[in-house]
CSV table of C-alpha atoms in Angstrom, one decimal:
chain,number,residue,atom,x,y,z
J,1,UNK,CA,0.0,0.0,0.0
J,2,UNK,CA,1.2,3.3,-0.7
J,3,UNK,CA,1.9,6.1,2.1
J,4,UNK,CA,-1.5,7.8,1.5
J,5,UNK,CA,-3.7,4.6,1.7
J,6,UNK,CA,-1.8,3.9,4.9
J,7,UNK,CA,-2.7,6.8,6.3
J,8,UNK,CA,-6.2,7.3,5.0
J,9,UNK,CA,-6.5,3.4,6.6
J,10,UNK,CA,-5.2,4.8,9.9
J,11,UNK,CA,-7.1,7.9,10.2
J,12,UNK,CA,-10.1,5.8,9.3
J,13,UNK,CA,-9.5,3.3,12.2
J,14,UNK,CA,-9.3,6.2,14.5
J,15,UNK,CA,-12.1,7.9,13.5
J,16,UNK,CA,-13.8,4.9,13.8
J,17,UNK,CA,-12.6,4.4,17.9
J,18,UNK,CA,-13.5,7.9,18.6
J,19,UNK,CA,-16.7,8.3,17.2
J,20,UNK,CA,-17.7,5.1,18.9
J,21,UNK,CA,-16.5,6.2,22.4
J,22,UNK,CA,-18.6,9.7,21.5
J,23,UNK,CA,-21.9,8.1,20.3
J,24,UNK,CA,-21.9,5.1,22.8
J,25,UNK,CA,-20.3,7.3,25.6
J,26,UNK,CA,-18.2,4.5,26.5
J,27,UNK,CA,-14.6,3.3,26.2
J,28,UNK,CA,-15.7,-0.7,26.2
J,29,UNK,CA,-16.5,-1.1,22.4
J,30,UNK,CA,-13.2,1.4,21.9
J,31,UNK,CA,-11.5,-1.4,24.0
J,32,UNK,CA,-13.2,-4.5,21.6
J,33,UNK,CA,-11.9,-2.1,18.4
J,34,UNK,CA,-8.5,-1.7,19.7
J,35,UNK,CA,-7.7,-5.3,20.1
J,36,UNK,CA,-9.5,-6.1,16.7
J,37,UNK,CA,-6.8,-3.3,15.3
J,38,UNK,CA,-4.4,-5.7,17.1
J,39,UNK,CA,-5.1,-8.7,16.1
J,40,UNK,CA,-5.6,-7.1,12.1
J,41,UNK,CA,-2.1,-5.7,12.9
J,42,UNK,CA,-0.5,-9.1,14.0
J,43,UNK,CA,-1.7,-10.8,10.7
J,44,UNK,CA,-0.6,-7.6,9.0
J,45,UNK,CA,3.3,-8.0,9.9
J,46,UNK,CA,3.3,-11.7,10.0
J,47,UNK,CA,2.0,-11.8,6.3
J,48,UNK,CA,4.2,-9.2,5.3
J,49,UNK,CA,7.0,-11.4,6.7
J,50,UNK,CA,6.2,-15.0,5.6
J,51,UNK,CA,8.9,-15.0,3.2
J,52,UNK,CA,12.0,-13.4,5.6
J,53,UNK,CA,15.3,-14.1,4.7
J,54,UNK,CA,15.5,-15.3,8.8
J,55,UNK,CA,14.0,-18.5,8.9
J,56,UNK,CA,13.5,-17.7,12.5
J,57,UNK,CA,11.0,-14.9,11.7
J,58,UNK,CA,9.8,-16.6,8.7
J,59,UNK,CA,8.9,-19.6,10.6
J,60,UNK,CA,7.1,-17.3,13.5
J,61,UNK,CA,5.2,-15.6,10.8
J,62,UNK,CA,4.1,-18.8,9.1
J,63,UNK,CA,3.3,-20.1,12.5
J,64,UNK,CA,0.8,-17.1,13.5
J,65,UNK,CA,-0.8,-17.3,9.9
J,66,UNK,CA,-1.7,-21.0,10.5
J,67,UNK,CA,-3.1,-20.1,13.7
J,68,UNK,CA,-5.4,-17.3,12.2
J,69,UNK,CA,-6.1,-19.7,9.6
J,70,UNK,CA,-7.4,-22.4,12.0
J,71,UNK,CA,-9.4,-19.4,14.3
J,72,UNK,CA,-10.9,-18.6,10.8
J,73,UNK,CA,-11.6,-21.9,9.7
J,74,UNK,CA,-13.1,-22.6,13.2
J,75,UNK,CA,-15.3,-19.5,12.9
J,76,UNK,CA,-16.6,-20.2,9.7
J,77,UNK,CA,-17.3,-23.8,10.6
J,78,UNK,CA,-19.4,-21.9,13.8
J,79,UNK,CA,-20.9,-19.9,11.7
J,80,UNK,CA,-22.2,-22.6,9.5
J,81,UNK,CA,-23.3,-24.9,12.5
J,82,UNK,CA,-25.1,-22.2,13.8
J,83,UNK,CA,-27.3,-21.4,10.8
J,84,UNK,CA,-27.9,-25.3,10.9
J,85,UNK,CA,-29.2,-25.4,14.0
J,86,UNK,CA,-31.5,-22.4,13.6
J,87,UNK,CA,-32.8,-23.1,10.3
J,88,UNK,CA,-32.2,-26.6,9.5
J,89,UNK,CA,-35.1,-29.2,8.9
J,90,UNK,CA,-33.3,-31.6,11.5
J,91,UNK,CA,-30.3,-32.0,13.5
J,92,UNK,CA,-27.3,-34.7,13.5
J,93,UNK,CA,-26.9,-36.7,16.7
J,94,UNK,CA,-23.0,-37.0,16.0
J,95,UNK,CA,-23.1,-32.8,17.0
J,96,UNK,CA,-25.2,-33.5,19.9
J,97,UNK,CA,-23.8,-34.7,23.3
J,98,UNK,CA,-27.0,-37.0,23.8
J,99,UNK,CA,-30.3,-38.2,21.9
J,100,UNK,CA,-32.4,-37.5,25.5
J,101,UNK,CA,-34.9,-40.1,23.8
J,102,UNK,CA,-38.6,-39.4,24.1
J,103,UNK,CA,-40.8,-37.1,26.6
J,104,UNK,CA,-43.7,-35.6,26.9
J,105,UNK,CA,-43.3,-31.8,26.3
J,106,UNK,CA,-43.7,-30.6,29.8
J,107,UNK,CA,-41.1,-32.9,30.7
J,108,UNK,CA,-38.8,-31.5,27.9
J,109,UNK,CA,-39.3,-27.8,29.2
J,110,UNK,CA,-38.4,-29.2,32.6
J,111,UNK,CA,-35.0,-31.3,31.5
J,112,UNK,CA,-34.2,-27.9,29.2
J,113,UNK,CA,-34.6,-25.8,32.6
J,114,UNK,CA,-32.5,-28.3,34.7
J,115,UNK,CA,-30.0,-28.8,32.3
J,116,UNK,CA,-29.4,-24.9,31.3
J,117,UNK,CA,-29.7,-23.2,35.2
J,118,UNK,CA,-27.6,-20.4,35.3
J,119,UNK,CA,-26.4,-21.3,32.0
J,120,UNK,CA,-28.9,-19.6,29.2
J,121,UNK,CA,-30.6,-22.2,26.8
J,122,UNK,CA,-32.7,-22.4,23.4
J,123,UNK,CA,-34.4,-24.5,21.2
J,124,UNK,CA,-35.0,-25.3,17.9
J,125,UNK,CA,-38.6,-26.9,17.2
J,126,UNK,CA,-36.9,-29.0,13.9
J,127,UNK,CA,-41.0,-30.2,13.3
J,128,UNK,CA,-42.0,-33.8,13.0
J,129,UNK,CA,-41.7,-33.8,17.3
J,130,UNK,CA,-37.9,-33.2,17.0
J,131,UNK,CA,-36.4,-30.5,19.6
J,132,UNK,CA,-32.7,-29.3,20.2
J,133,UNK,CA,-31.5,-27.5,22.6
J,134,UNK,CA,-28.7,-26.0,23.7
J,135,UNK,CA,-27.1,-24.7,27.0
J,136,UNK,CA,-24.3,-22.5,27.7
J,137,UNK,CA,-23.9,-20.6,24.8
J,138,UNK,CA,-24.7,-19.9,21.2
J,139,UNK,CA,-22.3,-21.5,19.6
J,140,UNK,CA,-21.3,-25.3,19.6
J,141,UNK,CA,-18.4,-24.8,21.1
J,142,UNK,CA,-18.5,-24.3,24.7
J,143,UNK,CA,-22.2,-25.2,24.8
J,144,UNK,CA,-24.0,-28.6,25.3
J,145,UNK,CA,-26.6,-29.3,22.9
J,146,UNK,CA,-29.5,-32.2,23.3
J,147,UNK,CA,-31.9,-33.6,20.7
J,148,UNK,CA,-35.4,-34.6,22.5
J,149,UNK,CA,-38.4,-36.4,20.6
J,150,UNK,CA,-41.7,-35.1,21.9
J,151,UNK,CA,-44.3,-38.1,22.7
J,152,UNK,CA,-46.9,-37.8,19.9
J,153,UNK,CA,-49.8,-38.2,22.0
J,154,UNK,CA,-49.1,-35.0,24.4
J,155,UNK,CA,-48.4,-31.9,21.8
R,1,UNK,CA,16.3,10.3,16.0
R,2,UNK,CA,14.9,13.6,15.4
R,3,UNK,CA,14.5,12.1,11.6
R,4,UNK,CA,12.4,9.8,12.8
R,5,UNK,CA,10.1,11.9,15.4
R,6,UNK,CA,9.5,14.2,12.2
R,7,UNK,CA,8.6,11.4,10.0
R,8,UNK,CA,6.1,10.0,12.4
R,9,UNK,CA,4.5,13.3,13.2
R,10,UNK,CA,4.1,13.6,9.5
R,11,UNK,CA,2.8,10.2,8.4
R,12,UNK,CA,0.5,10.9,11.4
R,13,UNK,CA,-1.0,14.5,10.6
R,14,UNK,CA,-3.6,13.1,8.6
R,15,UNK,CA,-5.1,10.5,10.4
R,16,UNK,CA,-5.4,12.6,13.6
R,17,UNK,CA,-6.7,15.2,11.3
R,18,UNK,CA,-9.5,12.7,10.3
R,19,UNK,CA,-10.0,11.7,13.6
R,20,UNK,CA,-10.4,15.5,15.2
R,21,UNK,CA,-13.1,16.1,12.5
R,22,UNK,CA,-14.5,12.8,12.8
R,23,UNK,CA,-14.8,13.4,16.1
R,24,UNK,CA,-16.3,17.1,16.4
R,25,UNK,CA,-19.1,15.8,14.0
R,26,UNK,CA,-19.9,13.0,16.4
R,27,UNK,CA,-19.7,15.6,19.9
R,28,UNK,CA,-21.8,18.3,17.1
R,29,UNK,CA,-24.4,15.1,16.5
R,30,UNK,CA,-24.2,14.0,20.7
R,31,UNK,CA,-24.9,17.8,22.1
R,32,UNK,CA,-28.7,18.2,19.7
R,33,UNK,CA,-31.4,17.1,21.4
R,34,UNK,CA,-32.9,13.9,21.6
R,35,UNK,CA,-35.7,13.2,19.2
R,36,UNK,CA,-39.6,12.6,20.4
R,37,UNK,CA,-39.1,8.5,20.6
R,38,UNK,CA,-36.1,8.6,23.2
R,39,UNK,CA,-38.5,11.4,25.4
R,40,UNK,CA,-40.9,8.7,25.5
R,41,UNK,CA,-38.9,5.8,26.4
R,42,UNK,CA,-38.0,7.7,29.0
R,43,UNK,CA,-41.0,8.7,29.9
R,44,UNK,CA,-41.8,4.7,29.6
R,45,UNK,CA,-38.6,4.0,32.0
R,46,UNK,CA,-39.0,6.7,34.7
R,47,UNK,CA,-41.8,4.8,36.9
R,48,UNK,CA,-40.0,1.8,37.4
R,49,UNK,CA,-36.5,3.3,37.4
R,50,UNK,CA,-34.2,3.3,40.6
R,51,UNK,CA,-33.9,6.0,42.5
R,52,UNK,CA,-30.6,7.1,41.1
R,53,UNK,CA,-31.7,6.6,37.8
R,54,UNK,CA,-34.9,8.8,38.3
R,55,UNK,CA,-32.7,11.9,40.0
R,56,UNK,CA,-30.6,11.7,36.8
R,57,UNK,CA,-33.4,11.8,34.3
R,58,UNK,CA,-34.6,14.8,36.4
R,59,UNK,CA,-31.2,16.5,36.7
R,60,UNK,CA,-30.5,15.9,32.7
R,61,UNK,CA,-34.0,17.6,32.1
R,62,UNK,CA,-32.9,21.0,34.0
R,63,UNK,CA,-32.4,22.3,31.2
R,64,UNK,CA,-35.1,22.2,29.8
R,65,UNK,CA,-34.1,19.8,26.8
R,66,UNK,CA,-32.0,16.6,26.8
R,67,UNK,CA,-28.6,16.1,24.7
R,68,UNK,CA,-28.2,12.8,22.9
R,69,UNK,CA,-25.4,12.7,25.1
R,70,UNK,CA,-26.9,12.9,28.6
R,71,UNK,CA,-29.6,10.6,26.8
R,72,UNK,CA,-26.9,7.4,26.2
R,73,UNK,CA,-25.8,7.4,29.5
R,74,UNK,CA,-29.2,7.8,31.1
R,75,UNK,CA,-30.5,4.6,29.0
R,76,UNK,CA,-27.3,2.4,29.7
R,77,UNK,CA,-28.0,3.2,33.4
R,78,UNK,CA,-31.8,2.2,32.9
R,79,UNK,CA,-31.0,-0.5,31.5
R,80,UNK,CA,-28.5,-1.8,33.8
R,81,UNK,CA,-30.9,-1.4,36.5
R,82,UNK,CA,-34.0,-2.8,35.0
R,83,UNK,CA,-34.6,-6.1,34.0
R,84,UNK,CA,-37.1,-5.5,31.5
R,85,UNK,CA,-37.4,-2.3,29.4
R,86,UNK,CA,-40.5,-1.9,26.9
R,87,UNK,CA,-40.0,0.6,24.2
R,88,UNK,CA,-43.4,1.7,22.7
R,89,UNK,CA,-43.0,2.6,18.9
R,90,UNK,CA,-46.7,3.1,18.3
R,91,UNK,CA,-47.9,6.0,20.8
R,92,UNK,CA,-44.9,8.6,20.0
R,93,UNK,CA,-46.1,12.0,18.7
R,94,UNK,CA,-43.3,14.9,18.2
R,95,UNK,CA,-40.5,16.3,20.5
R,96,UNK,CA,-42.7,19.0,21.9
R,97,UNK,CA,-45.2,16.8,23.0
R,98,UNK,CA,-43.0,14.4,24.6
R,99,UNK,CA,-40.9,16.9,26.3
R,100,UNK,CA,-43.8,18.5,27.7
R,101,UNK,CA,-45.5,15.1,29.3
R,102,UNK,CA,-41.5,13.8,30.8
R,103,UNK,CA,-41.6,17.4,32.6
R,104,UNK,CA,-45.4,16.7,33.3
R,105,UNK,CA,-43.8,13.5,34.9
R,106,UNK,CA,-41.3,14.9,36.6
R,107,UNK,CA,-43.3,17.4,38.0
R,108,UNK,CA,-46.0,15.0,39.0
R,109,UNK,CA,-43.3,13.2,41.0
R,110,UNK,CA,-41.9,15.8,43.0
């Protein structure tokens, strides 16, 4: 990039902080930016540097590159699950830490409540009696999720 | 050394210069007054406010009209302290109207 887009890209990433701490009137999402810039920055010098003469700096660079590969691989992959389990006509047991088996729905609301106290939980109504749910958070990793089959006879 | 201190200050002119005007359009936008919805959500918010919250809705309204600025802080405290906030789209009329029936509010509560 040439000296002016640098700058323009600077002065655009600091105008961006600023504005947020005025408008929000808080320094926490000028916090989130900042390490954002940091992390942007990281993947900045270690791509500029993949191909150093020092194999001991090329190496690093290649190293933090794989890792931001993997974090964006993984993210994508989230990403993907997540619009699965929202939108998805049904749900694979293999992502599921248990196939609860099948329960009337009071009895599901009261195993969803159990199992996600303190924790935060949804569902996902997949039709044809099928429910997921998931504790802990929104994403598949670092949640629990459960598939329950609603008895027939008790909608 | 000194080559470098006048190199960065004049790689860096520009983007502070973006950021100082970025920024005085954001504090020109945060000191106009709030707009006839946020005078009725907190109208909305005021009964079942805390106590701090309500002295600071009635301290920001001293002046007869409340900043966009004062009006963020309010609402993050509001909603830190309740645990459910409604916000009623469908019975907002204009600014004057809502300003006038806060300080009826206010008024009502002292």
């Amino acid at each position: 990039m040439s000296r002016l887009a640098w700058q323009l890209v600077s002065g655009a990433l600091l105008s961006t902080a600023a504005v947020s701490v005025i408008l929000l009137r808080s320094w926490g999402f000028a916090g989130a930016l900042a390490i954002i810039y940091v992390i942007w920055g990281v993947g900045l010098v270690a791509g500029q540097h993949r191909s150093n003469l020092r194999p001991a700096v090329r190496w690093a660079a290649r190293g933090v590159l794989l890792i931001y590969g993997i974090a964006i691989a993984i993210g994508l992959l989230s990403m993907c699950e997540r619009l699965y389990f929202v939108n998805g006509d049904s749900y694979p047991s293999w992502l599921s830490n248990a196939d609860l088996g099948v329960m009337a729905r009071n009895e599901f609301y009261q195993r969803l409540g159990r199992k996600c106290e303190g924790r935060g939980g949804e569902f996902s109504d997949k039709g044809n009696d099928v429910m997921v749910f998931r504790c802990g958070s929104v994403f598949w990793i670092g949640s629990e999720t459960y598939i329950a089959h609603l008895r027939k006879d008790q909608k | 050394m000194k080559r470098y201190i006048l190199a960065a200050i004049r790689f860096s002119t520009l983007p502070l210069a973006m950021m100082l005007f970025s920024s005085g359009t954001a504090w020109f936008y945060q000191s106009r007054e709030i707009d006839a919805q946020a005078y009725h959500n907190l109208s909305g918010a005021y009964d079942d406010a805390n106590s701090q919250c309500q002295a600071a809705i009635r301290h920001a309204a001293l002046a007869g009209q409340i900043s966009r600025w004062d009006y963020a802080g309010l609402m993050r405290d509001i909603l830190a302290s309740s645990r459910i906030l409604v916000f009623d789209t469908q019975n907002v009329r204009d600014v004057e109207y809502e300003r006038t029936l806060l300080k009826e509010k206010l008024n009502a509560h002292n």
